[in-house]
mmCIF file of C-alpha atoms in Angstrom:
data_model
loop_
_atom_site.group_PDB
_atom_site.id
_atom_site.type_symbol
_atom_site.label_atom_id
_atom_site.label_comp_id
_atom_site.label_asym_id
_atom_site.label_seq_id
_atom_site.Cartn_x
_atom_site.Cartn_y
_atom_site.Cartn_z
ATOM 1 C CA MET A 1 -29.291 -19.046 15.888
ATOM 2 C CA ILE A 2 -27.034 -16.524 17.648
ATOM 3 C CA ARG A 3 -28.260 -14.600 20.137
ATOM 4 C CA ASP A 4 -24.781 -13.080 21.896
ATOM 5 C CA MET A 5 -22.145 -12.181 19.059
ATOM 6 C CA ARG A 6 -19.308 -9.563 19.643
ATOM 7 C CA ILE A 7 -16.073 -9.197 17.463
ATOM 8 C CA ARG A 8 -13.377 -8.808 19.851
ATOM 9 C CA ASP A 9 -9.673 -9.058 19.615
ATOM 10 C CA TYR A 10 -7.824 -12.716 20.405
ATOM 11 C CA GLY A 11 -7.208 -13.716 23.595
ATOM 12 C CA PRO A 12 -4.568 -16.335 24.521
ATOM 13 C CA ILE A 13 -7.809 -18.399 26.199
ATOM 14 C CA ASP A 14 -8.760 -18.157 22.517
ATOM 15 C CA ARG A 15 -6.722 -20.091 21.336
ATOM 16 C CA ASP A 16 -7.740 -23.821 21.409
ATOM 17 C CA ALA A 17 -11.138 -22.563 19.828
ATOM 18 C CA ILE A 18 -9.589 -21.165 17.272
ATOM 19 C CA MET A 19 -7.227 -24.644 16.551
ATOM 20 C CA GLU A 20 -9.943 -26.651 16.782
ATOM 21 C CA LEU A 21 -12.386 -23.989 14.147
ATOM 22 C CA TYR A 22 -9.758 -24.195 11.196
ATOM 23 C CA PRO A 23 -10.310 -27.775 10.515
ATOM 24 C CA ARG A 24 -13.826 -28.186 10.748
ATOM 25 C CA ALA A 25 -14.266 -24.506 8.248
ATOM 26 C CA PHE A 26 -11.375 -25.925 5.537
ATOM 27 C CA PRO A 27 -11.590 -30.093 5.652
ATOM 28 C CA GLU A 28 -8.829 -30.422 3.252
ATOM 29 C CA GLU A 29 -6.019 -27.998 4.222
ATOM 30 C CA ASP A 30 -4.405 -28.091 7.517
ATOM 31 C CA LEU A 31 -3.805 -24.176 8.471
ATOM 32 C CA LEU A 32 -3.395 -24.872 11.518
ATOM 33 C CA PRO A 33 0.968 -24.148 10.737
ATOM 34 C CA LEU A 34 0.260 -20.884 8.997
ATOM 35 C CA VAL A 35 -2.588 -20.065 12.293
ATOM 36 C CA ARG A 36 -0.445 -20.728 15.363
ATOM 37 C CA GLU A 37 2.623 -18.856 13.952
ATOM 38 C CA LEU A 38 0.014 -15.981 13.121
ATOM 39 C CA LEU A 39 -0.999 -15.951 16.701
ATOM 40 C CA ALA A 40 2.213 -15.188 17.590
ATOM 41 C CA ALA A 41 3.325 -12.550 14.814
ATOM 42 C CA PRO A 42 4.519 -9.298 16.471
ATOM 43 C CA GLU A 43 3.420 -8.248 13.324
ATOM 44 C CA ALA A 44 -0.089 -9.658 13.295
ATOM 45 C CA PHE A 45 -3.243 -8.942 14.578
ATOM 46 C CA SER A 46 -6.582 -10.949 15.267
ATOM 47 C CA LEU A 47 -10.019 -11.127 15.836
ATOM 48 C CA VAL A 48 -12.611 -13.616 16.652
ATOM 49 C CA ALA A 49 -16.226 -14.094 16.601
ATOM 50 C CA ASP A 50 -17.332 -14.936 19.554
ATOM 51 C CA ALA A 51 -21.339 -16.323 19.245
ATOM 52 C CA ASP A 52 -23.358 -17.375 23.378
ATOM 53 C CA GLY A 53 -19.721 -17.935 24.930
ATOM 54 C CA ALA A 54 -18.612 -20.199 21.545
ATOM 55 C CA ILE A 55 -15.364 -18.833 18.945
ATOM 56 C CA VAL A 56 -17.643 -19.095 15.667
ATOM 57 C CA GLY A 57 -14.931 -17.049 13.280
ATOM 58 C CA HIS A 58 -11.767 -15.924 13.076
ATOM 59 C CA ILE A 59 -9.761 -13.400 11.241
ATOM 60 C CA GLY A 60 -5.984 -12.506 10.720
ATOM 61 C CA PHE A 61 -4.389 -9.072 9.557
ATOM 62 C CA THR A 62 -0.358 -9.321 9.144
ATOM 63 C CA ALA A 63 1.537 -5.488 8.198
ATOM 64 C CA CYS A 64 3.198 -6.594 5.385
ATOM 65 C CA ALA A 65 6.041 -3.955 2.842
ATOM 66 C CA VAL A 66 7.459 -3.549 -0.270
ATOM 67 C CA ALA A 67 10.747 -1.819 -0.471
ATOM 68 C CA GLY A 68 11.754 1.411 -0.901
ATOM 69 C CA ASN A 69 7.343 2.498 -0.061
ATOM 70 C CA ARG A 70 6.474 3.695 3.339
ATOM 71 C CA ASP A 71 2.855 3.212 2.455
ATOM 72 C CA ARG A 72 1.744 1.144 5.622
ATOM 73 C CA LEU A 73 0.142 -2.153 4.235
ATOM 74 C CA SER A 74 -1.378 -5.305 6.041
ATOM 75 C CA MET A 75 -2.674 -8.644 4.876
ATOM 76 C CA LEU A 76 -5.588 -10.374 4.880
ATOM 77 C CA ALA A 77 -5.683 -13.754 5.919
ATOM 78 C CA PRO A 78 -7.043 -16.664 6.989
ATOM 79 C CA LEU A 79 -10.100 -16.275 7.444
ATOM 80 C CA ALA A 80 -12.526 -19.214 8.883
ATOM 81 C CA VAL A 81 -16.479 -19.588 10.308
ATOM 82 C CA ASP A 82 -17.823 -22.231 12.205
ATOM 83 C CA PRO A 83 -19.870 -24.085 9.394
ATOM 84 C CA ASP A 84 -22.513 -24.445 11.637
ATOM 85 C CA HIS A 85 -22.249 -20.809 11.288
ATOM 86 C CA GLN A 86 -22.078 -19.410 8.048
ATOM 87 C CA ARG A 87 -24.185 -16.611 6.271
ATOM 88 C CA ARG A 88 -24.998 -15.308 9.008
ATOM 89 C CA GLY A 89 -22.738 -12.531 8.493
ATOM 90 C CA ILE A 90 -19.781 -13.403 10.309
ATOM 91 C CA GLY A 91 -17.637 -13.274 8.139
ATOM 92 C CA LYS A 92 -18.292 -9.858 7.219
ATOM 93 C CA GLY A 93 -18.451 -9.191 10.476
ATOM 94 C CA LEU A 94 -14.680 -9.926 10.796
ATOM 95 C CA ILE A 95 -14.325 -8.056 7.468
ATOM 96 C CA ALA A 96 -15.498 -5.190 8.791
ATOM 97 C CA ALA A 97 -14.018 -5.392 11.769
ATOM 98 C CA GLY A 98 -10.755 -5.210 10.805
ATOM 99 C CA ILE A 99 -11.012 -3.435 8.404
ATOM 100 C CA GLU A 100 -12.006 0.022 10.294
ATOM 101 C CA ARG A 101 -8.496 -1.112 13.052
ATOM 102 C CA LEU A 102 -6.445 -0.919 9.410
ATOM 103 C CA GLU A 103 -7.759 2.338 9.243
ATOM 104 C CA ALA A 104 -7.791 3.920 12.732
ATOM 105 C CA GLU A 105 -4.339 3.262 12.319
ATOM 106 C CA GLY A 106 -3.639 4.836 9.613
ATOM 107 C CA TYR A 107 -3.205 1.781 6.455
ATOM 108 C CA ALA A 108 -3.362 2.150 3.273
ATOM 109 C CA LYS A 109 -3.665 -0.166 1.666
ATOM 110 C CA LEU A 110 -5.310 -4.687 2.286
ATOM 111 C CA LEU A 111 -3.908 -7.185 0.499
ATOM 112 C CA VAL A 112 -6.217 -10.853 0.372
ATOM 113 C CA LEU A 113 -5.607 -13.969 -1.537
ATOM 114 C CA GLY A 114 -9.341 -15.395 -2.297
ATOM 115 C CA ASP A 115 -11.876 -15.286 -3.826
ATOM 116 C CA PRO A 116 -12.746 -12.327 -5.538
ATOM 117 C CA ALA A 117 -16.642 -12.468 -5.877
ATOM 118 C CA TYR A 118 -16.793 -13.021 -1.858
ATOM 119 C CA TYR A 119 -14.248 -10.192 -2.014
ATOM 120 C CA GLY A 120 -15.291 -7.968 -4.498
ATOM 121 C CA GLN A 121 -18.520 -6.817 -1.818
ATOM 122 C CA TRP A 122 -15.794 -4.974 0.364
ATOM 123 C CA GLY A 123 -14.153 -3.174 -2.541
ATOM 124 C CA PHE A 124 -10.967 -5.281 -3.099
ATOM 125 C CA ALA A 125 -10.115 -4.965 -7.018
ATOM 126 C CA GLN A 126 -7.334 -7.860 -8.389
ATOM 127 C CA GLU A 127 -4.218 -6.092 -7.650
ATOM 128 C CA SER A 128 -1.620 -5.588 -10.522
ATOM 129 C CA GLY A 129 1.333 -3.244 -8.727
ATOM 130 C CA ILE A 130 1.767 -5.287 -5.987
ATOM 131 C CA THR A 131 3.148 -8.479 -6.692
ATOM 132 C CA PRO A 132 3.177 -12.107 -4.120
ATOM 133 C CA PRO A 133 5.349 -14.374 -2.852
ATOM 134 C CA ALA A 134 4.052 -16.799 -5.336
ATOM 135 C CA ILE A 135 1.142 -17.877 -6.883
ATOM 136 C CA PRO A 136 0.311 -19.905 -9.962
ATOM 137 C CA GLY A 137 -0.509 -18.025 -12.660
ATOM 138 C CA ASN A 138 -4.395 -18.694 -12.842
ATOM 139 C CA TRP A 139 -4.785 -17.202 -9.271
ATOM 140 C CA ALA A 140 -3.548 -14.359 -11.049
ATOM 141 C CA PRO A 141 -7.691 -12.736 -10.068
ATOM 142 C CA ALA A 142 -7.369 -13.458 -6.856
ATOM 143 C CA TRP A 143 -4.237 -11.515 -5.926
ATOM 144 C CA GLN A 144 -6.420 -8.447 -4.666
ATOM 145 C CA SER A 145 -6.363 -4.992 -3.084
ATOM 146 C CA ARG A 146 -9.032 -2.421 -2.170
ATOM 147 C CA GLU A 147 -7.233 1.396 0.270
ATOM 148 C CA LEU A 148 -8.231 2.168 3.026
ATOM 149 C CA ALA A 149 -9.261 5.671 4.779
ATOM 150 C CA GLY A 150 -9.320 7.291 1.149
ATOM 151 C CA LEU A 151 -4.880 6.926 1.318
ATOM 152 C CA PRO A 152 -3.206 7.365 -1.175
ATOM 153 C CA CYS A 153 -0.869 4.105 -1.832
ATOM 154 C CA LYS A 154 1.774 4.466 -4.184
ATOM 155 C CA ALA A 155 3.660 0.933 -3.012
ATOM 156 C CA ALA A 156 4.801 -1.883 -6.491
ATOM 157 C CA GLY A 157 7.182 -3.972 -6.343
ATOM 158 C CA ARG A 158 7.705 -7.383 -3.950
ATOM 159 C CA LEU A 159 5.499 -7.923 -1.142
ATOM 160 C CA MET A 160 7.563 -8.551 1.990
ATOM 161 C CA VAL A 161 6.060 -10.561 4.041
ATOM 162 C CA PRO A 162 7.035 -11.876 7.576
ATOM 163 C CA GLU A 163 9.401 -15.219 7.382
ATOM 164 C CA PHE A 164 6.351 -17.226 9.139
ATOM 165 C CA TRP A 165 4.725 -16.044 5.926
ATOM 166 C CA ASP A 166 7.628 -16.788 3.110
ATOM 167 C CA LYS A 167 6.461 -20.721 2.565
ATOM 168 C CA PRO A 168 5.866 -21.536 -0.912
ATOM 169 C CA GLU A 169 2.998 -23.914 -0.043
ATOM 170 C CA TYR A 170 0.749 -20.748 1.335
ATOM 171 C CA TRP A 171 0.473 -19.383 -1.749
ATOM 172 C CA SER A 172 -0.434 -22.423 -4.112
#
């Protein structure tokens, strides 16, 4: 049982614990190259769930854009919760804290490529106006977004992501 859990900004002291978390949470995927780059990227921020002094969850958010549009956009990914601590609200807490921060910073839309049933709980719905770099056609329902802070978002077109995200293996 988690006695004392808090969600806080990632700090360099958390790096090793995050690198150990992802292979446990996703044993069939190698997300470590992406996570390494995300943690070092100036256009991204990360939050961690710290429970009893151990990192049991991580979430990343990356600023992105659509050419010719000034709306502030962010992408949620990746999200990992230690398998021994899942189904305790850690993922939901990380998402809620990230949304709160993005809204406070004036972001208009949050995008995610993920399970529609899970992210639908947060008001995400299939995104059709903003095109991700490259996803298989049958994954279209997994490309989702939600508006933030009641800000109208008129962005439409191809999503421009930082260079570290512009790799086909991260989208298929």
